Amino acid sequence: DGSFIIDGGASVREVNKGLRWELPEVIVDTIENHHTPERATVDPMLVSITHLAESITYALALGEGLEGLAKKW
């Protein structure tokens, strides 16, 4: 179903419910679908922006911590 899976195999939706985090549906939907924004149902624009931000971060190697910043361009 495209759900974002957390280490151990649980989806964000399952963890949210099981731990009683009570995260708003827009947050759960964004976490679950930020790799597949076309599947977003609550706020597709927010999910798309989150996806774009993550893509830019990785393109700039910022997702790799200090090691990523040390790369030679």
mmCIF file of N, CA and C in Angstrom:
data_model
loop_
_atom_site.group_PDB
_atom_site.id
_atom_site.type_symbol
_atom_site.label_atom_id
_atom_site.label_comp_id
_atom_site.label_asym_id
_atom_site.label_seq_id
_atom_site.Cartn_x
_atom_site.Cartn_y
_atom_site.Cartn_z
ATOM 1 N N ASP A 1 0.812 -1.205 0.000
ATOM 2 C CA ASP A 1 0.000 0.000 0.000
ATOM 3 C C ASP A 1 0.845 1.254 0.000
ATOM 4 N N GLY A 2 2.167 1.137 -0.005
ATOM 5 C CA GLY A 2 3.050 2.293 -0.077
ATOM 6 C C GLY A 2 3.333 2.955 1.252
ATOM 7 N N SER A 3 2.888 2.373 2.344
ATOM 8 C CA SER A 3 3.111 2.971 3.662
ATOM 9 C C SER A 3 4.590 3.058 3.971
ATOM 10 N N PHE A 4 4.978 4.154 4.588
ATOM 11 C CA PHE A 4 6.361 4.337 5.021
ATOM 12 C C PHE A 4 6.592 3.411 6.209
ATOM 13 N N ILE A 5 7.601 2.557 6.124
ATOM 14 C CA ILE A 5 7.857 1.550 7.153
ATOM 15 C C ILE A 5 9.017 1.981 8.034
ATOM 16 N N ILE A 6 8.815 1.884 9.334
ATOM 17 C CA ILE A 6 9.843 2.193 10.325
ATOM 18 C C ILE A 6 10.629 0.917 10.596
ATOM 19 N N ASP A 7 11.883 1.053 11.036
ATOM 20 C CA ASP A 7 12.674 -0.128 11.392
ATOM 21 C C ASP A 7 11.839 -1.054 12.250
ATOM 22 N N GLY A 8 11.854 -2.332 11.914
ATOM 23 C CA GLY A 8 11.068 -3.311 12.653
ATOM 24 C C GLY A 8 9.784 -3.672 11.924
ATOM 25 N N GLY A 9 9.457 -2.951 10.860
ATOM 26 C CA GLY A 9 8.340 -3.313 10.022
ATOM 27 C C GLY A 9 7.019 -2.631 10.299
ATOM 28 N N ALA A 10 6.952 -1.719 11.248
ATOM 29 C CA ALA A 10 5.695 -1.040 11.549
ATOM 30 C C ALA A 10 5.556 0.218 10.699
ATOM 31 N N SER A 11 4.337 0.510 10.280
ATOM 32 C CA SER A 11 4.109 1.745 9.527
ATOM 33 C C SER A 11 3.966 2.904 10.505
ATOM 34 N N VAL A 12 4.147 4.095 10.006
ATOM 35 C CA VAL A 12 3.988 5.297 10.826
ATOM 36 C C VAL A 12 2.584 5.317 11.429
ATOM 37 N N ARG A 13 1.608 4.940 10.634
ATOM 38 C CA ARG A 13 0.219 4.916 11.091
ATOM 39 C C ARG A 13 0.052 3.957 12.276
ATOM 40 N N GLU A 14 0.667 2.772 12.200
ATOM 41 C CA GLU A 14 0.583 1.783 13.292
ATOM 42 C C GLU A 14 1.277 2.282 14.549
ATOM 43 N N VAL A 15 2.441 2.885 14.391
ATOM 44 C CA VAL A 15 3.179 3.406 15.545
ATOM 45 C C VAL A 15 2.400 4.559 16.182
ATOM 46 N N ASN A 16 1.870 5.444 15.359
ATOM 47 C CA ASN A 16 1.083 6.573 15.856
ATOM 48 C C ASN A 16 -0.080 6.078 16.717
ATOM 49 N N LYS A 17 -0.770 5.068 16.223
ATOM 50 C CA LYS A 17 -1.912 4.525 16.959
ATOM 51 C C LYS A 17 -1.461 3.754 18.194
ATOM 52 N N GLY A 18 -0.461 2.885 18.040
ATOM 53 C CA GLY A 18 0.000 2.035 19.137
ATOM 54 C C GLY A 18 0.608 2.804 20.292
ATOM 55 N N LEU A 19 1.339 3.854 19.995
ATOM 56 C CA LEU A 19 1.984 4.645 21.044
ATOM 57 C C LEU A 19 1.131 5.820 21.490
ATOM 58 N N ARG A 20 -0.036 5.952 20.871
ATOM 59 C CA ARG A 20 -0.974 7.035 21.206
ATOM 60 C C ARG A 20 -0.324 8.415 21.045
ATOM 61 N N TRP A 21 0.449 8.560 19.988
ATOM 62 C CA TRP A 21 1.083 9.845 19.718
ATOM 63 C C TRP A 21 0.052 10.899 19.355
ATOM 64 N N GLU A 22 -1.031 10.474 18.742
ATOM 65 C CA GLU A 22 -2.087 11.385 18.307
ATOM 66 C C GLU A 22 -1.579 12.462 17.349
ATOM 67 N N LEU A 23 -0.666 12.050 16.454
ATOM 68 C CA LEU A 23 -0.197 12.970 15.423
ATOM 69 C C LEU A 23 -1.357 13.306 14.498
ATOM 70 N N PRO A 24 -1.437 14.536 14.034
ATOM 71 C CA PRO A 24 -2.491 14.896 13.086
ATOM 72 C C PRO A 24 -2.359 14.063 11.805
ATOM 73 N N GLU A 25 -3.475 13.792 11.176
ATOM 74 C CA GLU A 25 -3.477 12.979 9.950
ATOM 75 C C GLU A 25 -2.581 13.582 8.868
ATOM 76 N N VAL A 26 -2.491 14.897 8.801
ATOM 77 C CA VAL A 26 -1.649 15.535 7.793
ATOM 78 C C VAL A 26 -0.175 15.165 8.008
ATOM 79 N N ILE A 27 0.257 15.038 9.248
ATOM 80 C CA ILE A 27 1.647 14.658 9.538
ATOM 81 C C ILE A 27 1.877 13.192 9.182
ATOM 82 N N VAL A 28 0.952 12.328 9.569
ATOM 83 C CA VAL A 28 1.079 10.899 9.255
ATOM 84 C C VAL A 28 1.124 10.705 7.743
ATOM 85 N N ASP A 29 0.219 11.362 7.031
ATOM 86 C CA ASP A 29 0.173 11.253 5.573
ATOM 87 C C ASP A 29 1.464 11.763 4.938
ATOM 88 N N THR A 30 2.014 12.842 5.467
ATOM 89 C CA THR A 30 3.253 13.404 4.925
ATOM 90 C C THR A 30 4.427 12.457 5.146
ATOM 91 N N ILE A 31 4.538 11.900 6.344
ATOM 92 C CA ILE A 31 5.627 10.960 6.628
ATOM 93 C C ILE A 31 5.489 9.720 5.747
ATOM 94 N N GLU A 32 4.283 9.197 5.668
ATOM 95 C CA GLU A 32 4.057 7.971 4.891
ATOM 96 C C GLU A 32 4.337 8.151 3.404
ATOM 97 N N ASN A 33 4.061 9.321 2.872
ATOM 98 C CA ASN A 33 4.086 9.479 1.422
ATOM 99 C C ASN A 33 5.159 10.411 0.884
ATOM 100 N N HIS A 34 6.110 10.837 1.714
ATOM 101 C CA HIS A 34 7.089 11.805 1.203
ATOM 102 C C HIS A 34 8.016 11.213 0.149
ATOM 103 N N HIS A 35 8.103 9.900 0.032
ATOM 104 C CA HIS A 35 8.870 9.286 -1.053
ATOM 105 C C HIS A 35 8.000 9.045 -2.281
ATOM 106 N N THR A 36 6.691 9.057 -2.101
ATOM 107 C CA THR A 36 5.741 8.845 -3.189
ATOM 108 C C THR A 36 4.623 9.889 -3.081
ATOM 109 N N PRO A 37 4.935 11.150 -3.359
ATOM 110 C CA PRO A 37 3.970 12.225 -3.134
ATOM 111 C C PRO A 37 2.665 12.068 -3.916
ATOM 112 N N GLU A 38 2.697 11.318 -4.998
ATOM 113 C CA GLU A 38 1.472 11.127 -5.774
ATOM 114 C C GLU A 38 0.416 10.324 -5.011
ATOM 115 N N ARG A 39 0.815 9.672 -3.926
ATOM 116 C CA ARG A 39 -0.116 8.892 -3.098
ATOM 117 C C ARG A 39 -0.717 9.701 -1.945
ATOM 118 N N ALA A 40 -0.292 10.919 -1.767
ATOM 119 C CA ALA A 40 -0.794 11.753 -0.668
ATOM 120 C C ALA A 40 -2.290 11.972 -0.813
ATOM 121 N N THR A 41 -2.980 11.967 0.312
ATOM 122 C CA THR A 41 -4.429 12.150 0.285
ATOM 123 C C THR A 41 -4.897 13.357 1.090
ATOM 124 N N VAL A 42 -4.136 13.782 2.085
ATOM 125 C CA VAL A 42 -4.586 14.860 2.965
ATOM 126 C C VAL A 42 -4.136 16.222 2.450
ATOM 127 N N ASP A 43 -2.839 16.375 2.209
ATOM 128 C CA ASP A 43 -2.294 17.648 1.738
ATOM 129 C C ASP A 43 -1.182 17.359 0.727
ATOM 130 N N PRO A 44 -1.557 17.056 -0.520
ATOM 131 C CA PRO A 44 -0.557 16.704 -1.534
ATOM 132 C C PRO A 44 0.529 17.765 -1.721
ATOM 133 N N MET A 45 0.187 19.043 -1.549
ATOM 134 C CA MET A 45 1.193 20.102 -1.705
ATOM 135 C C MET A 45 2.259 19.991 -0.621
ATOM 136 N N LEU A 46 1.863 19.789 0.625
ATOM 137 C CA LEU A 46 2.823 19.644 1.723
ATOM 138 C C LEU A 46 3.712 18.433 1.497
ATOM 139 N N VAL A 47 3.123 17.332 1.070
ATOM 140 C CA VAL A 47 3.908 16.118 0.813
ATOM 141 C C VAL A 47 4.885 16.356 -0.333
ATOM 142 N N SER A 48 4.459 17.047 -1.361
ATOM 143 C CA SER A 48 5.343 17.341 -2.496
ATOM 144 C C SER A 48 6.496 18.251 -2.086
ATOM 145 N N ILE A 49 6.206 19.243 -1.268
ATOM 146 C CA ILE A 49 7.254 20.148 -0.782
ATOM 147 C C ILE A 49 8.250 19.383 0.087
ATOM 148 N N THR A 50 7.748 18.496 0.930
ATOM 149 C CA THR A 50 8.619 17.679 1.779
ATOM 150 C C THR A 50 9.503 16.781 0.915
ATOM 151 N N HIS A 51 8.919 16.183 -0.106
ATOM 152 C CA HIS A 51 9.673 15.336 -1.038
ATOM 153 C C HIS A 51 10.753 16.148 -1.751
ATOM 154 N N LEU A 52 10.396 17.330 -2.217
ATOM 155 C CA LEU A 52 11.349 18.200 -2.902
ATOM 156 C C LEU A 52 12.483 18.620 -1.971
ATOM 157 N N ALA A 53 12.139 18.985 -0.734
ATOM 158 C CA ALA A 53 13.163 19.388 0.242
ATOM 159 C C ALA A 53 14.129 18.245 0.516
ATOM 160 N N GLU A 54 13.601 17.032 0.654
ATOM 161 C CA GLU A 54 14.488 15.890 0.887
ATOM 162 C C GLU A 54 15.375 15.644 -0.327
ATOM 163 N N SER A 55 14.812 15.752 -1.521
ATOM 164 C CA SER A 55 15.592 15.547 -2.744
ATOM 165 C C SER A 55 16.719 16.567 -2.865
ATOM 166 N N ILE A 56 16.428 17.823 -2.582
ATOM 167 C CA ILE A 56 17.456 18.870 -2.627
ATOM 168 C C ILE A 56 18.538 18.607 -1.583
ATOM 169 N N THR A 57 18.118 18.209 -0.389
ATOM 170 C CA THR A 57 19.070 17.915 0.679
ATOM 171 C C THR A 57 20.042 16.825 0.260
ATOM 172 N N TYR A 58 19.508 15.751 -0.321
ATOM 173 C CA TYR A 58 20.389 14.668 -0.757
ATOM 174 C C TYR A 58 21.242 15.086 -1.951
ATOM 175 N N ALA A 59 20.679 15.882 -2.846
ATOM 176 C CA ALA A 59 21.455 16.342 -3.997
ATOM 177 C C ALA A 59 22.650 17.185 -3.560
ATOM 178 N N LEU A 60 22.473 17.921 -2.471
ATOM 179 C CA LEU A 60 23.563 18.741 -1.937
ATOM 180 C C LEU A 60 24.426 17.979 -0.939
ATOM 181 N N ALA A 61 24.121 16.701 -0.753
ATOM 182 C CA ALA A 61 24.846 15.822 0.164
ATOM 183 C C ALA A 61 24.696 16.254 1.615
ATOM 184 N N LEU A 62 23.666 16.998 1.936
ATOM 185 C CA LEU A 62 23.462 17.426 3.317
ATOM 186 C C LEU A 62 22.888 16.306 4.169
ATOM 187 N N GLY A 63 22.310 15.296 3.536
ATOM 188 C CA GLY A 63 21.752 14.163 4.263
ATOM 189 C C GLY A 63 22.809 13.191 4.747
ATOM 190 N N GLU A 64 24.066 13.500 4.475
ATOM 191 C CA GLU A 64 25.156 12.616 4.863
ATOM 192 C C GLU A 64 25.980 13.180 6.012
ATOM 193 N N GLY A 65 25.458 14.164 6.691
ATOM 194 C CA GLY A 65 26.172 14.738 7.827
ATOM 195 C C GLY A 65 27.424 15.479 7.396
ATOM 196 N N LEU A 66 28.392 15.553 8.274
ATOM 197 C CA LEU A 66 29.618 16.294 7.986
ATOM 198 C C LEU A 66 30.405 15.690 6.844
ATOM 199 N N GLU A 67 30.315 14.366 6.686
ATOM 200 C CA GLU A 67 31.035 13.714 5.594
ATOM 201 C C GLU A 67 30.527 14.224 4.240
ATOM 202 N N GLY A 68 29.208 14.434 4.141
ATOM 203 C CA GLY A 68 28.628 14.935 2.906
ATOM 204 C C GLY A 68 29.076 16.350 2.584
ATOM 205 N N LEU A 69 29.256 17.154 3.609
ATOM 206 C CA LEU A 69 29.705 18.529 3.401
ATOM 207 C C LEU A 69 31.163 18.596 2.948
ATOM 208 N N ALA A 70 31.929 17.565 3.243
ATOM 209 C CA ALA A 70 33.353 17.554 2.906
ATOM 210 C C ALA A 70 33.611 17.086 1.473
ATOM 211 N N LYS A 71 32.559 16.680 0.737
ATOM 212 C CA LYS A 71 32.749 16.194 -0.621
ATOM 213 C C LYS A 71 33.290 17.288 -1.519
ATOM 214 N N LYS A 72 34.109 16.881 -2.462
ATOM 215 C CA LYS A 72 34.670 17.802 -3.454
ATOM 216 C C LYS A 72 33.706 17.895 -4.615
ATOM 217 N N TRP A 73 33.374 19.079 -5.039
ATOM 218 C CA TRP A 73 32.454 19.261 -6.159
ATOM 219 C C TRP A 73 33.233 19.433 -7.394
#
